[in-house]
Amino acid sequence: MRTIKTLAVVAMTFALLSSAAYAIEPIPGSITYNGQPRSKLTKAPIGSTFEHLFRDNFGDRYVETYRIAPDRSLQLLSRHKIDIFER
C-alpha cells in the first residue's frame, strides 16, 4: 500500500514538473511575441481570459487564448490553427 502511495506522489510530481516543458511559445503575430505589451489591461479582472485571432507570415489563421496574470501580464494558454477546409 505504501508503494502505491509513493508511486502516485512521484507520478504527480513528474506531471507537474514536466508541464512547464510543454509551455506554448509565442509565434510572429502573437501579442507576446516580442515580450509583454507595454500597456497593461487595468480594467480586466485578474484571471479573465480573452482570444486573439491573427494570421502568420504564411497566411495561416490562428486563435490564441490568453489569461491575465495577477501582475497584469499576459499568459498564453492555448493556440489553435484554423483550417479553412475543415468541416
CSV table of C-alpha atoms in Angstrom, one decimal:
chain,number,residue,atom,x,y,z
A,1,MET,CA,0.0,0.0,0.0
A,2,ARG,CA,2.8,2.3,0.8
A,3,THR,CA,4.5,1.6,-2.5
A,4,ILE,CA,1.3,2.7,-4.4
A,5,LYS,CA,1.2,6.0,-2.5
A,6,THR,CA,4.8,6.6,-3.2
A,7,LEU,CA,4.4,5.9,-6.9
A,8,ALA,CA,1.3,8.2,-7.0
A,9,VAL,CA,3.3,11.0,-5.4
A,10,VAL,CA,6.2,10.5,-7.8
A,11,ALA,CA,3.9,10.4,-10.8
A,12,MET,CA,2.1,13.6,-9.8
A,13,THR,CA,5.4,15.4,-9.1
A,14,PHE,CA,6.7,14.4,-12.5
A,15,ALA,CA,3.5,15.5,-14.2
A,16,LEU,CA,3.7,19.0,-12.5
A,17,LEU,CA,7.4,19.4,-13.4
A,18,SER,CA,7.0,18.3,-17.0
A,19,SER,CA,4.1,20.6,-17.8
A,20,ALA,CA,6.5,23.6,-17.9
A,21,ALA,CA,8.4,21.9,-20.7
A,22,TYR,CA,5.3,22.0,-22.9
A,23,ALA,CA,4.7,25.7,-22.4
A,24,ILE,CA,3.4,27.4,-25.6
A,25,GLU,CA,5.9,29.7,-27.1
A,26,PRO,CA,4.7,32.9,-28.9
A,27,ILE,CA,5.0,33.0,-32.7
A,28,PRO,CA,5.0,36.0,-35.1
A,29,GLY,CA,1.6,37.6,-34.7
A,30,SER,CA,1.1,36.6,-31.1
A,31,ILE,CA,0.5,39.5,-28.7
A,32,THR,CA,3.5,38.4,-26.5
A,33,TYR,CA,5.9,37.6,-29.4
A,34,ASN,CA,8.3,40.4,-28.7
A,35,GLY,CA,7.7,40.3,-24.9
A,36,GLN,CA,4.9,41.6,-22.8
A,37,PRO,CA,3.0,44.6,-24.2
A,38,ARG,CA,3.8,48.0,-22.8
A,39,SER,CA,0.2,48.8,-21.8
A,40,LYS,CA,-1.4,46.7,-19.0
A,41,LEU,CA,-5.0,45.7,-19.0
A,42,THR,CA,-6.1,47.5,-15.9
A,43,LYS,CA,-9.8,47.2,-16.1
A,44,ALA,CA,-10.0,43.5,-16.9
A,45,PRO,CA,-10.3,41.2,-13.9
A,46,ILE,CA,-7.3,39.1,-12.9
A,47,GLY,CA,-7.8,35.6,-14.1
A,48,SER,CA,-10.0,36.6,-17.0
A,49,THR,CA,-9.3,35.2,-20.5
A,50,PHE,CA,-9.7,36.5,-24.0
A,51,GLU,CA,-9.0,35.3,-27.5
A,52,HIS,CA,-6.7,36.8,-30.2
A,53,LEU,CA,-7.2,36.0,-33.9
A,54,PHE,CA,-4.4,36.6,-36.3
A,55,ARG,CA,-2.6,35.4,-39.4
A,56,ASP,CA,1.0,34.2,-39.5
A,57,ASN,CA,3.6,35.0,-42.2
A,58,PHE,CA,2.3,32.2,-44.4
A,59,GLY,CA,-1.4,33.4,-44.2
A,60,ASP,CA,-2.5,30.6,-41.8
A,61,ARG,CA,-5.1,31.7,-39.3
A,62,TYR,CA,-4.7,31.1,-35.6
A,63,VAL,CA,-6.7,31.8,-32.5
A,64,GLU,CA,-4.9,32.1,-29.2
A,65,THR,CA,-6.3,32.2,-25.7
A,66,TYR,CA,-4.6,34.5,-23.1
A,67,ARG,CA,-5.2,34.8,-19.3
A,68,ILE,CA,-4.5,38.0,-17.3
A,69,ALA,CA,-2.0,37.1,-14.5
A,70,PRO,CA,-2.0,38.8,-11.0
A,71,ASP,CA,0.8,41.1,-12.1
A,72,ARG,CA,-1.3,42.1,-15.2
A,73,SER,CA,1.0,40.3,-17.6
A,74,LEU,CA,-0.5,38.0,-20.3
A,75,GLN,CA,-0.1,34.3,-20.1
A,76,LEU,CA,-0.5,32.3,-23.4
A,77,LEU,CA,-2.8,29.4,-22.6
A,78,SER,CA,-3.5,27.8,-26.0
A,79,ARG,CA,-3.2,28.2,-29.7
A,80,HIS,CA,-5.3,26.6,-32.4
A,81,LYS,CA,-4.8,26.7,-36.2
A,82,ILE,CA,-8.0,27.4,-38.0
A,83,ASP,CA,-8.3,25.1,-41.0
A,84,ILE,CA,-10.5,26.7,-43.7
A,85,PHE,CA,-11.1,23.3,-45.3
A,86,GLU,CA,-12.3,21.7,-42.1
A,87,ARG,CA,-15.9,20.5,-41.9
